[in-house]
Structures are given as C-alpha cells and as structure tokens.
PDB file of C-alpha atoms in Angstrom:
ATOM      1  CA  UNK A   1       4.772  99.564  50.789  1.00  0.00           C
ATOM      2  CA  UNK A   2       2.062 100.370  47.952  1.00  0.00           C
ATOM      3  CA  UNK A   3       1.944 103.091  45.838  1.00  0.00           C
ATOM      4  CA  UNK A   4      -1.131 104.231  47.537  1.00  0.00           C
ATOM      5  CA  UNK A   5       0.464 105.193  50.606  1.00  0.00           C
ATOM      6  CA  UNK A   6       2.167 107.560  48.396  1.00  0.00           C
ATOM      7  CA  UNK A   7      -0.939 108.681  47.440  1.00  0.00           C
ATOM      8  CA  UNK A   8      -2.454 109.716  51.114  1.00  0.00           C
ATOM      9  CA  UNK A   9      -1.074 113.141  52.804  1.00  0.00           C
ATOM     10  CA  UNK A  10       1.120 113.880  55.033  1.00  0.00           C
ATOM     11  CA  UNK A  11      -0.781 115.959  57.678  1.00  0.00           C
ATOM     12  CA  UNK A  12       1.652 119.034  59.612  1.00  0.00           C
ATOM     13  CA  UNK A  13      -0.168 120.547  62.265  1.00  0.00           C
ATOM     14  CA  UNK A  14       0.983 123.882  62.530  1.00  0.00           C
ATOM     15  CA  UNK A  15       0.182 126.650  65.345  1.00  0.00           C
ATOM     16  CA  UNK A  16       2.889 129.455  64.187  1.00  0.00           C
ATOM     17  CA  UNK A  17       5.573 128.405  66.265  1.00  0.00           C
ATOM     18  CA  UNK A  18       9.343 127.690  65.608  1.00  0.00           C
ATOM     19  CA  UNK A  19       8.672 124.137  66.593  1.00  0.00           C
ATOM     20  CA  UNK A  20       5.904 124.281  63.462  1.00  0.00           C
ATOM     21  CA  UNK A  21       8.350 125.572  61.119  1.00  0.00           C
ATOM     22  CA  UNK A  22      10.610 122.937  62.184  1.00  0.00           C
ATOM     23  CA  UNK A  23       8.523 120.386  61.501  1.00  0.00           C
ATOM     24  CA  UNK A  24       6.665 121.723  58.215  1.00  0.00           C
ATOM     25  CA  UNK A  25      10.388 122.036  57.203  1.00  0.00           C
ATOM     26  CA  UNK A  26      11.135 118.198  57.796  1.00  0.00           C
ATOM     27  CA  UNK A  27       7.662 116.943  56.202  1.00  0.00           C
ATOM     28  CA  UNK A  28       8.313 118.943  52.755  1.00  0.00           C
ATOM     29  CA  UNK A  29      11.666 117.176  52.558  1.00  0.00           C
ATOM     30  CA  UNK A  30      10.011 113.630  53.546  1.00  0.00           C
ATOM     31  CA  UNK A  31       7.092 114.566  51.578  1.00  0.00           C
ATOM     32  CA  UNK A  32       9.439 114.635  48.573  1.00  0.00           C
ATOM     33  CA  UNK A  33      11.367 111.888  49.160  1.00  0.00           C
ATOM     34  CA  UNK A  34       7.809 110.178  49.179  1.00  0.00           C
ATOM     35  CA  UNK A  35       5.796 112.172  46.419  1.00  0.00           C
ATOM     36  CA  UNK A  36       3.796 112.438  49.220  1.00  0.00           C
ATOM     37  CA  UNK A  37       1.075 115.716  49.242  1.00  0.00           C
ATOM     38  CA  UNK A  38       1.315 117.935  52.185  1.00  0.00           C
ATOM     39  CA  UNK A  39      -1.772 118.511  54.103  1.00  0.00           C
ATOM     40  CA  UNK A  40      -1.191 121.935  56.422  1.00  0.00           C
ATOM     41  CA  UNK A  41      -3.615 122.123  59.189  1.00  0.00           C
ATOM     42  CA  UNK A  42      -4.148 124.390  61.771  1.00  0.00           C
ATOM     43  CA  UNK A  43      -6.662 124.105  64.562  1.00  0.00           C
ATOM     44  CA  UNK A  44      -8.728 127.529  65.809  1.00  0.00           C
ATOM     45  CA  UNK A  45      -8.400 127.477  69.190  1.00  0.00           C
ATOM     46  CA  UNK A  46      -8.427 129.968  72.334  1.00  0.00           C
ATOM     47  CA  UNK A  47      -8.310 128.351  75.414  1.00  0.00           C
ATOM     48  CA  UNK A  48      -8.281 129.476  79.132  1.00  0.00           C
ATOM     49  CA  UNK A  49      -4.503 129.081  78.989  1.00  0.00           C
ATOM     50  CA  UNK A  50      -3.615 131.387  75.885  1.00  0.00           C
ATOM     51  CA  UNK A  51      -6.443 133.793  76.209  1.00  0.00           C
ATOM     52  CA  UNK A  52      -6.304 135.985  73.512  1.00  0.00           C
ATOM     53  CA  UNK A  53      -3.643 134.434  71.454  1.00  0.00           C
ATOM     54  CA  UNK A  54      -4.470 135.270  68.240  1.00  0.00           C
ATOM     55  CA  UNK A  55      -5.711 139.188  68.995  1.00  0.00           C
ATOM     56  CA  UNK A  56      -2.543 139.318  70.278  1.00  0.00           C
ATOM     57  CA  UNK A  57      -0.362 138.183  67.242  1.00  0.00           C
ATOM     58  CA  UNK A  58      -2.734 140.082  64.553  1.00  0.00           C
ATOM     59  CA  UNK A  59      -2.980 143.200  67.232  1.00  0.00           C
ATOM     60  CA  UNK A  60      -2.480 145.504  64.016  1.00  0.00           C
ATOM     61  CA  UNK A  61      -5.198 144.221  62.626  1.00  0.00           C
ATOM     62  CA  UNK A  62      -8.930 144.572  63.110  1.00  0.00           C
ATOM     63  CA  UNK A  63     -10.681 141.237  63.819  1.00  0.00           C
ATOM     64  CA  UNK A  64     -14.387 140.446  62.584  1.00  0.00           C
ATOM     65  CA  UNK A  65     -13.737 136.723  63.176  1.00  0.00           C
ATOM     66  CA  UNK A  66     -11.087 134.528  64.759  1.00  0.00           C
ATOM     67  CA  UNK A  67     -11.265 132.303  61.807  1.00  0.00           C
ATOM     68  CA  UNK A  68     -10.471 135.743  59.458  1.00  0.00           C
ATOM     69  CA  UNK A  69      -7.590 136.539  61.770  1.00  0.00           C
ATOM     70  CA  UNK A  70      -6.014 132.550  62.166  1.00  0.00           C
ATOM     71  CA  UNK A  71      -6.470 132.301  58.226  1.00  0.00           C
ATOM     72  CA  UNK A  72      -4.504 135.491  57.855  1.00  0.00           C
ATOM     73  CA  UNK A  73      -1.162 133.778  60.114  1.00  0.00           C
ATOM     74  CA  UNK A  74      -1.435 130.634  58.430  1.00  0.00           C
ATOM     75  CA  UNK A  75      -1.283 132.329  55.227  1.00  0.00           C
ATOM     76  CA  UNK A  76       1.423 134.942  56.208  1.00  0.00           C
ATOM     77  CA  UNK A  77       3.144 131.531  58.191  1.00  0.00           C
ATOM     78  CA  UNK A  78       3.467 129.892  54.769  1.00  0.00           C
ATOM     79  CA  UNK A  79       4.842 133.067  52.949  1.00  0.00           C
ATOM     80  CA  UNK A  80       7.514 133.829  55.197  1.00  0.00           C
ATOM     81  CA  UNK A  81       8.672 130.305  55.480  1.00  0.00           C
ATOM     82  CA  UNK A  82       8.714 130.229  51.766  1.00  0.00           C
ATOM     83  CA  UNK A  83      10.923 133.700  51.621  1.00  0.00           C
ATOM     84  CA  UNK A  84      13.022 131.757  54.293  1.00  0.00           C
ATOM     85  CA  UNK A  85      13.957 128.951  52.678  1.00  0.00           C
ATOM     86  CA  UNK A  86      13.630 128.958  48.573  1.00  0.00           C
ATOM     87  CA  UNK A  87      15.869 126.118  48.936  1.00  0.00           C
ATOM     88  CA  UNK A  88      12.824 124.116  49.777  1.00  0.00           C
ATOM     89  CA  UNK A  89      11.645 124.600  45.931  1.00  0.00           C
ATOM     90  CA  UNK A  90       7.684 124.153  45.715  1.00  0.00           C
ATOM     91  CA  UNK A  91       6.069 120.353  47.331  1.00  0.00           C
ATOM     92  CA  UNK A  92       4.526 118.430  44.883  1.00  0.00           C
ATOM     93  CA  UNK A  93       0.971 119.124  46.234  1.00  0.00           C
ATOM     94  CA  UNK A  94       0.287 121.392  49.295  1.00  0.00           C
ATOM     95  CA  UNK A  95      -3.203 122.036  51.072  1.00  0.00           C
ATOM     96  CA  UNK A  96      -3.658 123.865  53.551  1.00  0.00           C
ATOM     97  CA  UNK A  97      -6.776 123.755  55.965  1.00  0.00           C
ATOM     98  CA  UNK A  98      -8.159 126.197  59.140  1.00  0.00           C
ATOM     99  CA  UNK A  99     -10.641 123.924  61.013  1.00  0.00           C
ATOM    100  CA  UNK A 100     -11.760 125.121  64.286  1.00  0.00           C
ATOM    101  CA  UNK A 101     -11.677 122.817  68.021  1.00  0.00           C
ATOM    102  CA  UNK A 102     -10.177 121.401  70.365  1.00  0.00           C
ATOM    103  CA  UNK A 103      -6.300 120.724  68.650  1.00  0.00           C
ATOM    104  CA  UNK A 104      -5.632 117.114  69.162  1.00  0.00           C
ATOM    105  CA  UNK A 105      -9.263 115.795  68.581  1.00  0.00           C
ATOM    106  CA  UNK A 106      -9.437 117.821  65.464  1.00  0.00           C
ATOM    107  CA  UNK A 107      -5.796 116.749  64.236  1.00  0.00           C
ATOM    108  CA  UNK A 108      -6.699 113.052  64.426  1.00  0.00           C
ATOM    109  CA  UNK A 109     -10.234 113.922  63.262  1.00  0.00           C
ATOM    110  CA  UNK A 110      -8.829 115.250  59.814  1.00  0.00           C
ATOM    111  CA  UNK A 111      -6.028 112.562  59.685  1.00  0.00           C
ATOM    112  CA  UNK A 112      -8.983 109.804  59.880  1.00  0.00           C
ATOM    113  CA  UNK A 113     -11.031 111.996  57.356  1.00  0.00           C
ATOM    114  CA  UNK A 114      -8.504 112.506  54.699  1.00  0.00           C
ATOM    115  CA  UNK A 115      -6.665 109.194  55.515  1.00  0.00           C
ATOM    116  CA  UNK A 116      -3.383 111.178  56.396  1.00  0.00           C
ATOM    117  CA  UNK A 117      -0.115 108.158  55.685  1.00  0.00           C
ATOM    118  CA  UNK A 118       1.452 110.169  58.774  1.00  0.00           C
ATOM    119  CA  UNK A 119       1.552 113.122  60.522  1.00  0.00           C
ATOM    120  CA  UNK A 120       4.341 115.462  61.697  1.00  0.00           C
ATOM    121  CA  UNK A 121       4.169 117.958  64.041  1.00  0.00           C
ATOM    122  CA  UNK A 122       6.019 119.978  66.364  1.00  0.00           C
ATOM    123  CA  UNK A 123       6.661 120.275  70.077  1.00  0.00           C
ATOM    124  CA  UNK A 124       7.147 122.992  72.242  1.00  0.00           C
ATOM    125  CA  UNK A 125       7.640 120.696  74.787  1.00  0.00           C
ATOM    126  CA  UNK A 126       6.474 121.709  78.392  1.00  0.00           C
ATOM    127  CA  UNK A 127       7.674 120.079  81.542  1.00  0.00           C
ATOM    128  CA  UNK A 128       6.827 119.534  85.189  1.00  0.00           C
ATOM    129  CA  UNK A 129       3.457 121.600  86.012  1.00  0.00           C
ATOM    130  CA  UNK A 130       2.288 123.213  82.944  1.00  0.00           C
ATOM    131  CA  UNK A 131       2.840 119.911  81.463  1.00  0.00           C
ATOM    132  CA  UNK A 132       0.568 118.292  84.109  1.00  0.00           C
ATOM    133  CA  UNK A 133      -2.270 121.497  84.468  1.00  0.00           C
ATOM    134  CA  UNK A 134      -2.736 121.378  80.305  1.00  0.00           C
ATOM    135  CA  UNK A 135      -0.733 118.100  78.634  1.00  0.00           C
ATOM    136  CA  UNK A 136       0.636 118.285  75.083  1.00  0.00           C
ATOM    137  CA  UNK A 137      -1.037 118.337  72.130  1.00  0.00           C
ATOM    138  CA  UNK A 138       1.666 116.320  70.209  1.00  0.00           C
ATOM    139  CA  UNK A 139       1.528 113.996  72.884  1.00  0.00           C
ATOM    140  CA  UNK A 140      -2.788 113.449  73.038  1.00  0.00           C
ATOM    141  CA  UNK A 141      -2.032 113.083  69.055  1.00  0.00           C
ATOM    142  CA  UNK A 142       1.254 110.634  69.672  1.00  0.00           C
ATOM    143  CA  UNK A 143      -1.272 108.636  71.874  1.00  0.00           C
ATOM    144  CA  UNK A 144      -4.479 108.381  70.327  1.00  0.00           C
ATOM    145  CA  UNK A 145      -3.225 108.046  66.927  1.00  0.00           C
ATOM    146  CA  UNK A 146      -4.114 104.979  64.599  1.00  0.00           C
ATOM    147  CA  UNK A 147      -1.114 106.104  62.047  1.00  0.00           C
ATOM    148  CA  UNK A 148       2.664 107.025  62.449  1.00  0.00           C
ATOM    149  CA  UNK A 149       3.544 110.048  64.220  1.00  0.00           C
ATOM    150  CA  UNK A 150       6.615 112.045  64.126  1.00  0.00           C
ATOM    151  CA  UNK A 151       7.655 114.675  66.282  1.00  0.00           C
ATOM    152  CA  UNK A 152      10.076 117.705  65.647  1.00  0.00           C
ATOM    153  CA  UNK A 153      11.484 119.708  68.011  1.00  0.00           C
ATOM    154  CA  UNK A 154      13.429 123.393  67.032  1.00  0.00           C
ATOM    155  CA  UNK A 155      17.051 124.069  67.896  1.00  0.00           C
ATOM    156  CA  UNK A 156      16.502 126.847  70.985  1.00  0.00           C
ATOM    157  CA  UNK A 157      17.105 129.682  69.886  1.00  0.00           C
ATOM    158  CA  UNK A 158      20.771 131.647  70.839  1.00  0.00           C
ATOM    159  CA  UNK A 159      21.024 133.871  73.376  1.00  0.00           C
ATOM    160  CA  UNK A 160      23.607 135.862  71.895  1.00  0.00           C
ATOM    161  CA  UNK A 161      26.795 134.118  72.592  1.00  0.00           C
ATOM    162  CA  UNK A 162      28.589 132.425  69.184  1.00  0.00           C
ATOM    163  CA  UNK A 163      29.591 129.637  71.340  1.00  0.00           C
ATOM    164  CA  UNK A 164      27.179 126.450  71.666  1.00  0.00           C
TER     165      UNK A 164
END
C-alpha cells in the first residue's frame, strides 16, 4: 500500500443517527491508525418516506432553508459527539460537507470526486417490507461502489433491564 492512499479521505456518511455515530466513531479510530483525513458528509434529503424529517428534529427552530436547518444538526451532531467522547482526541484532518440529493448517488458521487480510500457508514438496517418498498442506502452504496466499504451497525439500545 502507497503512501498516497494515506493521503485520500475516508468518507462517513452521516444522517444523525446512532448507527452514524457508530460509525464516525470507528472511522476516527481507523482514520488514525491510517493518518487518514476524515471526510464527513451528509446528504439533504426529504423523501416521501420521512416527510418532514428535518422540521421535525430542528422544530425549535425557525427554518428559511433545509440546507440552514441540516447544516445546523451536522454541526450540533459533531459537537455533541465530541462532548461524548474526548477520548477520541482531535483527527488529524476533518471536513465536513452538506451536499444536497438523492443519499447513495450523492455518497458515491463525492467519494469519486474527492477520491475517498474508503468509506464507512452506518446501518439502521431495515428488514422484510420497508426493506423491499425503500432499500438501504448503505446497501445501494455497498453495491455500486468502486472502493472499500465498511459498514457499522450500533449496539440497540437497553430497554431498561441491566441484564443483556
């Protein structure tokens, strides 16, 4: 392996949820194993199945554009996971990047434009109909992609019990 693959980002696609933190959590470890530089994306997009998804999580704020609003949670996203884990210390070079489309065209869109070495994303992982009415994006992106892909699934969380 060359230096230059060093070099190239690491692309996370994030969309807020625990499965994103999951994985953004794994790819700033790999990413400094590798001196690799992070490349945080998320993808602006509303469709027929999430209606409203973003009014809803900023519903204390006023929107003037979706973009304002999805720029705000991927800011706040990267704060609190900071707060949550100073363990993580600082990656050697983090971008972050709002695009707006359809989520796994854009994702291996930017991966081709900034020549990503991998990405790593997460997977909330829907079965039997939903799966089959509106797919996965990690698995479109797992598909189509020219480059590795690595996905990361969350613990679920407890239900209250101390037992496993």
């Amino acid at each position: 392996m060359s230096n230059e693959t060093h070099t190239r980002p690491i692309l996370v696609p994030v969309d807020f949820s625990s499965h994103s933190e999951a994985a953004l959590l794994w790819a700033v470890e790999l990413a400094k194993c590798h001196h690799s530089p992070l490349l945080i994306l998320h993808v602006v997009h509303d469709p027929g199945t999430m209606q409203g998804y973003y009014s809803r999580a900023l519903k204390k704020k006023q929107l003037h554009r979706i973009e304002d609003g999805a720029a705000d949670m991927l800011t706040d996203f990267l704060r609190t996971l900071g707060k949550q884990h100073p363990e993580l210390g600082k990656p050697n070079d983090l971008e972050s990047l709002l695009v707006k489309g359809l989520p796994s065209s854009r994702i291996l869109e930017i991966a081709n434009q900034r020549s990503a070495s991998m990405i790593v994303m997460g997977s909330k992982g829907l079965t039997g109909l939903k799966h089959l009415l509106i797919g996965s994006v990690a698995e479109r992106v797992m598909h189509r992609a020219r480059i590795p892909v690595t996905i990361v699934k969350s613990a679920p969380p407890q239900t209250g019990t101390d037992s496993p």
